[in-house]
PDB file of C-alpha atoms in Angstrom:
ATOM      1  CA  MET A   1     -33.023  38.602 -17.827  1.00 38.00           C
ATOM      2  CA  ARG A   2     -33.406  35.054 -16.580  1.00 44.00           C
ATOM      3  CA  ARG A   3     -31.618  34.207 -13.360  1.00 43.00           C
ATOM      4  CA  ARG A   4     -29.352  31.206 -13.443  1.00 53.00           C
ATOM      5  CA  ALA A   5     -30.598  28.316 -11.311  1.00 62.00           C
ATOM      6  CA  ALA A   6     -28.705  27.356  -8.185  1.00 66.00           C
ATOM      7  CA  PRO A   7     -26.570  24.218  -8.333  1.00 80.00           C
ATOM      8  CA  ASP A   8     -28.467  21.009  -7.608  1.00 88.00           C
ATOM      9  CA  PRO A   9     -26.519  19.332  -4.774  1.00 91.00           C
ATOM     10  CA  GLU A  10     -28.151  15.938  -5.379  1.00 93.00           C
ATOM     11  CA  LEU A  11     -27.213  15.952  -9.064  1.00 94.00           C
ATOM     12  CA  LEU A  12     -23.647  17.001  -8.279  1.00 94.00           C
ATOM     13  CA  GLU A  13     -23.371  14.288  -5.629  1.00 96.00           C
ATOM     14  CA  LEU A  14     -24.589  11.689  -8.142  1.00 97.00           C
ATOM     15  CA  PHE A  15     -21.943  12.866 -10.612  1.00 96.00           C
ATOM     16  CA  GLU A  16     -19.240  12.611  -7.985  1.00 96.00           C
ATOM     17  CA  ARG A  17     -20.358   9.075  -7.118  1.00 98.00           C
ATOM     18  CA  ALA A  18     -20.398   8.148 -10.832  1.00 98.00           C
ATOM     19  CA  GLY A  19     -16.841   9.472 -11.166  1.00 97.00           C
ATOM     20  CA  GLU A  20     -15.725   7.468  -8.150  1.00 98.00           C
ATOM     21  CA  ASN A  21     -17.388   4.394  -9.641  1.00 98.00           C
ATOM     22  CA  ALA A  22     -15.599   4.935 -12.969  1.00 98.00           C
ATOM     23  CA  GLU A  23     -12.298   5.292 -11.140  1.00 98.00           C
ATOM     24  CA  ARG A  24     -13.006   2.095  -9.210  1.00 98.00           C
ATOM     25  CA  GLY A  25     -13.952   0.293 -12.426  1.00 98.00           C
ATOM     26  CA  VAL A  26     -10.699   1.088 -14.204  1.00 98.00           C
ATOM     27  CA  ALA A  27      -8.689   0.312 -11.054  1.00 98.00           C
ATOM     28  CA  LEU A  28     -10.387  -3.080 -10.973  1.00 97.00           C
ATOM     29  CA  LEU A  29      -9.545  -3.570 -14.658  1.00 97.00           C
ATOM     30  CA  ARG A  30      -5.898  -2.777 -13.902  1.00 97.00           C
ATOM     31  CA  ASP A  31      -6.005  -5.291 -11.029  1.00 96.00           C
ATOM     32  CA  THR A  32      -7.623  -7.813 -13.364  1.00 95.00           C
ATOM     33  CA  LEU A  33      -4.758  -7.417 -15.818  1.00 95.00           C
ATOM     34  CA  ALA A  34      -2.278  -8.034 -13.010  1.00 93.00           C
ATOM     35  CA  ALA A  35      -4.141 -11.146 -11.833  1.00 93.00           C
ATOM     36  CA  VAL A  36      -4.567 -12.868 -15.224  1.00 92.00           C
ATOM     37  CA  PRO A  37      -5.048 -15.804 -15.681  1.00 90.00           C
ATOM     38  CA  ASP A  38      -6.537 -16.183 -12.162  1.00 91.00           C
ATOM     39  CA  ALA A  39      -8.732 -13.101 -12.341  1.00 92.00           C
ATOM     40  CA  ALA A  40     -12.258 -14.474 -11.954  1.00 92.00           C
ATOM     41  CA  ASP A  41     -12.851 -12.593  -8.696  1.00 93.00           C
ATOM     42  CA  GLN A  42     -11.649  -9.303 -10.200  1.00 94.00           C
ATOM     43  CA  VAL A  43     -13.777  -9.811 -13.318  1.00 95.00           C
ATOM     44  CA  HIS A  44     -16.823 -10.296 -11.116  1.00 96.00           C
ATOM     45  CA  GLU A  45     -16.007  -7.116  -9.167  1.00 97.00           C
ATOM     46  CA  VAL A  46     -15.756  -5.141 -12.429  1.00 97.00           C
ATOM     47  CA  TYR A  47     -19.149  -6.549 -13.410  1.00 97.00           C
ATOM     48  CA  LEU A  48     -20.677  -5.371 -10.115  1.00 98.00           C
ATOM     49  CA  CYS A  49     -19.081  -1.961 -10.628  1.00 98.00           C
ATOM     50  CA  GLU A  50     -20.645  -1.787 -14.103  1.00 98.00           C
ATOM     51  CA  GLN A  51     -24.074  -2.522 -12.632  1.00 98.00           C
ATOM     52  CA  GLU A  52     -23.578   0.283 -10.095  1.00 98.00           C
ATOM     53  CA  GLY A  53     -22.607   2.599 -12.948  1.00 98.00           C
ATOM     54  CA  ASP A  54     -25.878   1.831 -14.708  1.00 98.00           C
ATOM     55  CA  LYS A  55     -27.829   2.624 -11.535  1.00 98.00           C
ATOM     56  CA  LEU A  56     -25.993   5.915 -11.092  1.00 98.00           C
ATOM     57  CA  THR A  57     -26.542   6.892 -14.728  1.00 98.00           C
ATOM     58  CA  HIS A  58     -30.265   6.215 -14.422  1.00 98.00           C
ATOM     59  CA  ALA A  59     -30.386   8.230 -11.194  1.00 98.00           C
ATOM     60  CA  ILE A  60     -28.624  11.176 -12.871  1.00 96.00           C
ATOM     61  CA  LEU A  61     -30.942  11.108 -15.876  1.00 96.00           C
ATOM     62  CA  ARG A  62     -33.996  10.753 -13.622  1.00 96.00           C
ATOM     63  CA  ARG A  63     -32.817  13.743 -11.572  1.00 94.00           C
ATOM     64  CA  LEU A  64     -32.293  15.720 -14.766  1.00 91.00           C
ATOM     65  CA  ALA A  65     -35.842  14.907 -15.898  1.00 91.00           C
ATOM     66  CA  GLU A  66     -37.219  15.954 -12.506  1.00 88.00           C
ATOM     67  CA  GLN A  67     -35.326  19.247 -12.538  1.00 83.00           C
ATOM     68  CA  GLY A  68     -36.111  20.199 -16.119  1.00 72.00           C
ATOM     69  CA  ARG A  69     -34.812  23.695 -16.822  1.00 66.00           C
ATOM     70  CA  ARG A  70     -34.227  24.396 -13.146  1.00 72.00           C
ATOM     71  CA  THR A  71     -30.708  22.990 -13.164  1.00 74.00           C
ATOM     72  CA  HIS A  72     -27.675  25.244 -13.516  1.00 80.00           C
ATOM     73  CA  LEU A  73     -26.101  22.813 -15.967  1.00 84.00           C
ATOM     74  CA  ASP A  74     -27.059  22.381 -19.600  1.00 88.00           C
ATOM     75  CA  ALA A  75     -29.259  19.286 -20.001  1.00 90.00           C
ATOM     76  CA  ALA A  76     -27.290  18.054 -23.017  1.00 92.00           C
ATOM     77  CA  ASP A  77     -24.033  18.383 -21.068  1.00 92.00           C
ATOM     78  CA  VAL A  78     -25.501  16.504 -18.090  1.00 93.00           C
ATOM     79  CA  HIS A  79     -26.674  13.709 -20.367  1.00 95.00           C
ATOM     80  CA  ALA A  80     -23.356  13.510 -22.234  1.00 96.00           C
ATOM     81  CA  LEU A  81     -21.295  13.431 -19.035  1.00 95.00           C
ATOM     82  CA  ALA A  82     -23.520  10.795 -17.426  1.00 97.00           C
ATOM     83  CA  VAL A  83     -23.291   8.563 -20.487  1.00 98.00           C
ATOM     84  CA  ALA A  84     -19.524   9.091 -20.810  1.00 98.00           C
ATOM     85  CA  LEU A  85     -18.924   8.116 -17.173  1.00 98.00           C
ATOM     86  CA  ASP A  86     -21.067   5.020 -17.664  1.00 98.00           C
ATOM     87  CA  ASP A  87     -19.196   4.149 -20.866  1.00 98.00           C
ATOM     88  CA  VAL A  88     -15.882   4.131 -18.978  1.00 98.00           C
ATOM     89  CA  VAL A  89     -17.151   1.393 -16.679  1.00 98.00           C
ATOM     90  CA  ASP A  90     -18.940  -0.436 -19.503  1.00 98.00           C
ATOM     91  CA  PHE A  91     -15.728  -0.630 -21.520  1.00 98.00           C
ATOM     92  CA  ALA A  92     -13.698  -1.686 -18.458  1.00 97.00           C
ATOM     93  CA  GLU A  93     -16.186  -4.487 -17.820  1.00 97.00           C
ATOM     94  CA  GLU A  94     -16.104  -5.556 -21.458  1.00 97.00           C
ATOM     95  CA  ALA A  95     -12.289  -5.625 -21.478  1.00 96.00           C
ATOM     96  CA  ALA A  96     -12.166  -7.649 -18.246  1.00 95.00           C
ATOM     97  CA  ASP A  97     -14.719 -10.082 -19.630  1.00 95.00           C
ATOM     98  CA  GLN A  98     -12.749 -10.496 -22.873  1.00 95.00           C
ATOM     99  CA  LEU A  99      -9.642 -11.510 -20.916  1.00 92.00           C
ATOM    100  CA  GLY A 100     -11.461 -14.581 -19.647  1.00 87.00           C
ATOM    101  CA  ARG A 101     -13.418 -15.252 -22.816  1.00 91.00           C
ATOM    102  CA  TYR A 102     -10.245 -15.457 -24.889  1.00 92.00           C
ATOM    103  CA  ALA A 103      -8.268 -17.236 -22.154  1.00 89.00           C
ATOM    104  CA  VAL A 104      -5.564 -14.595 -21.966  1.00 91.00           C
ATOM    105  CA  GLU A 105      -2.716 -16.074 -19.959  1.00 91.00           C
ATOM    106  CA  ALA A 106      -0.648 -12.935 -19.495  1.00 90.00           C
ATOM    107  CA  PRO A 107      -1.291  -9.361 -20.575  1.00 88.00           C
ATOM    108  CA  MET A 108       1.216  -7.406 -22.590  1.00 91.00           C
ATOM    109  CA  GLU A 109       3.256  -4.872 -20.651  1.00 93.00           C
ATOM    110  CA  GLN A 110       1.641  -2.122 -22.744  1.00 95.00           C
ATOM    111  CA  ALA A 111      -1.825  -3.223 -21.589  1.00 94.00           C
ATOM    112  CA  GLU A 112      -0.737  -2.889 -17.973  1.00 94.00           C
ATOM    113  CA  GLU A 113       0.674   0.581 -18.712  1.00 96.00           C
ATOM    114  CA  ILE A 114      -2.609   1.585 -20.335  1.00 96.00           C
ATOM    115  CA  GLY A 115      -4.376   0.334 -17.202  1.00 96.00           C
ATOM    116  CA  ASP A 116      -2.234   2.667 -15.102  1.00 97.00           C
ATOM    117  CA  LEU A 117      -3.012   5.575 -17.454  1.00 97.00           C
ATOM    118  CA  LEU A 118      -6.738   4.850 -17.240  1.00 97.00           C
ATOM    119  CA  VAL A 119      -6.583   4.926 -13.444  1.00 98.00           C
ATOM    120  CA  ALA A 120      -4.699   8.240 -13.475  1.00 97.00           C
ATOM    121  CA  ALA A 121      -7.154   9.778 -15.951  1.00 96.00           C
ATOM    122  CA  ALA A 122     -10.169   8.541 -13.999  1.00 97.00           C
ATOM    123  CA  HIS A 123      -8.662   9.992 -10.829  1.00 96.00           C
ATOM    124  CA  GLU A 124      -8.482  13.421 -12.486  1.00 95.00           C
ATOM    125  CA  VAL A 125     -12.117  13.125 -13.596  1.00 95.00           C
ATOM    126  CA  THR A 126     -13.164  12.187 -10.067  1.00 96.00           C
ATOM    127  CA  ALA A 127     -11.207  15.100  -8.621  1.00 94.00           C
ATOM    128  CA  ALA A 128     -12.797  17.499 -11.122  1.00 94.00           C
ATOM    129  CA  LEU A 129     -16.292  16.243 -10.252  1.00 94.00           C
ATOM    130  CA  HIS A 130     -15.513  16.707  -6.569  1.00 92.00           C
ATOM    131  CA  GLU A 131     -14.407  20.261  -7.229  1.00 91.00           C
ATOM    132  CA  LEU A 132     -17.484  20.908  -9.371  1.00 88.00           C
ATOM    133  CA  ARG A 133     -19.662  19.725  -6.499  1.00 85.00           C
ATOM    134  CA  ASN A 134     -17.864  22.033  -4.067  1.00 85.00           C
ATOM    135  CA  GLY A 135     -17.856  25.063  -6.387  1.00 81.00           C
ATOM    136  CA  MET A 136     -14.099  25.063  -6.791  1.00 78.00           C
ATOM    137  CA  ASP A 137     -11.886  25.719  -9.802  1.00 78.00           C
ATOM    138  CA  LEU A 138     -11.633  22.809 -12.252  1.00 75.00           C
ATOM    139  CA  ALA A 139      -8.690  24.213 -14.220  1.00 76.00           C
ATOM    140  CA  ASP A 140      -6.101  21.847 -12.723  1.00 80.00           C
ATOM    141  CA  HIS A 141      -8.078  18.838 -13.953  1.00 72.00           C
ATOM    142  CA  ILE A 142      -8.970  19.955 -17.462  1.00 74.00           C
ATOM    143  CA  VAL A 143      -6.800  19.073 -20.441  1.00 67.00           C
TER     144      VAL A 143
END
C-alpha cells in the first residue's frame, strides 16, 4: 500500500496567496464600479493584481512539476484550482478594462450588487484555502 505524501507547505502557501490575490482583484473591481467614470487608478490596480495572479499561477504549476507524484493533492485538481483562481482575476481585470473602453458613466445597481457577491464568494475561497493550508475543516466554506 502506497503511503500518502505529506502536505507541501510551499504549494499550500502559494494557493493561499493566490486566493488572497483573487479576493483583492474582485474587491478592486467592486471599487472600480463605485468610482466610475473616474476609475483609472482602480483599473490600473486591477491590472497589477492580474499580473500578480499570473505569477502565482506559474509558481503553483512550477511547484507541481517539481513535486511530481510526491504531493498529497491530485495533480489535475491542483492545476484546475490554480487556473480557476487565475481566471477570477483575469475576468475582474477584463471587466474593469471594459468599463473604460466603453466609457461607462455609471454602473447599474445590479452590477454593484454582483461586485459585492463576488467579494463575499472570494472571501470564502480565501478562508477555505487558509484552512486547507492549516489542516483544518473546510466544510463551512464549501457549497
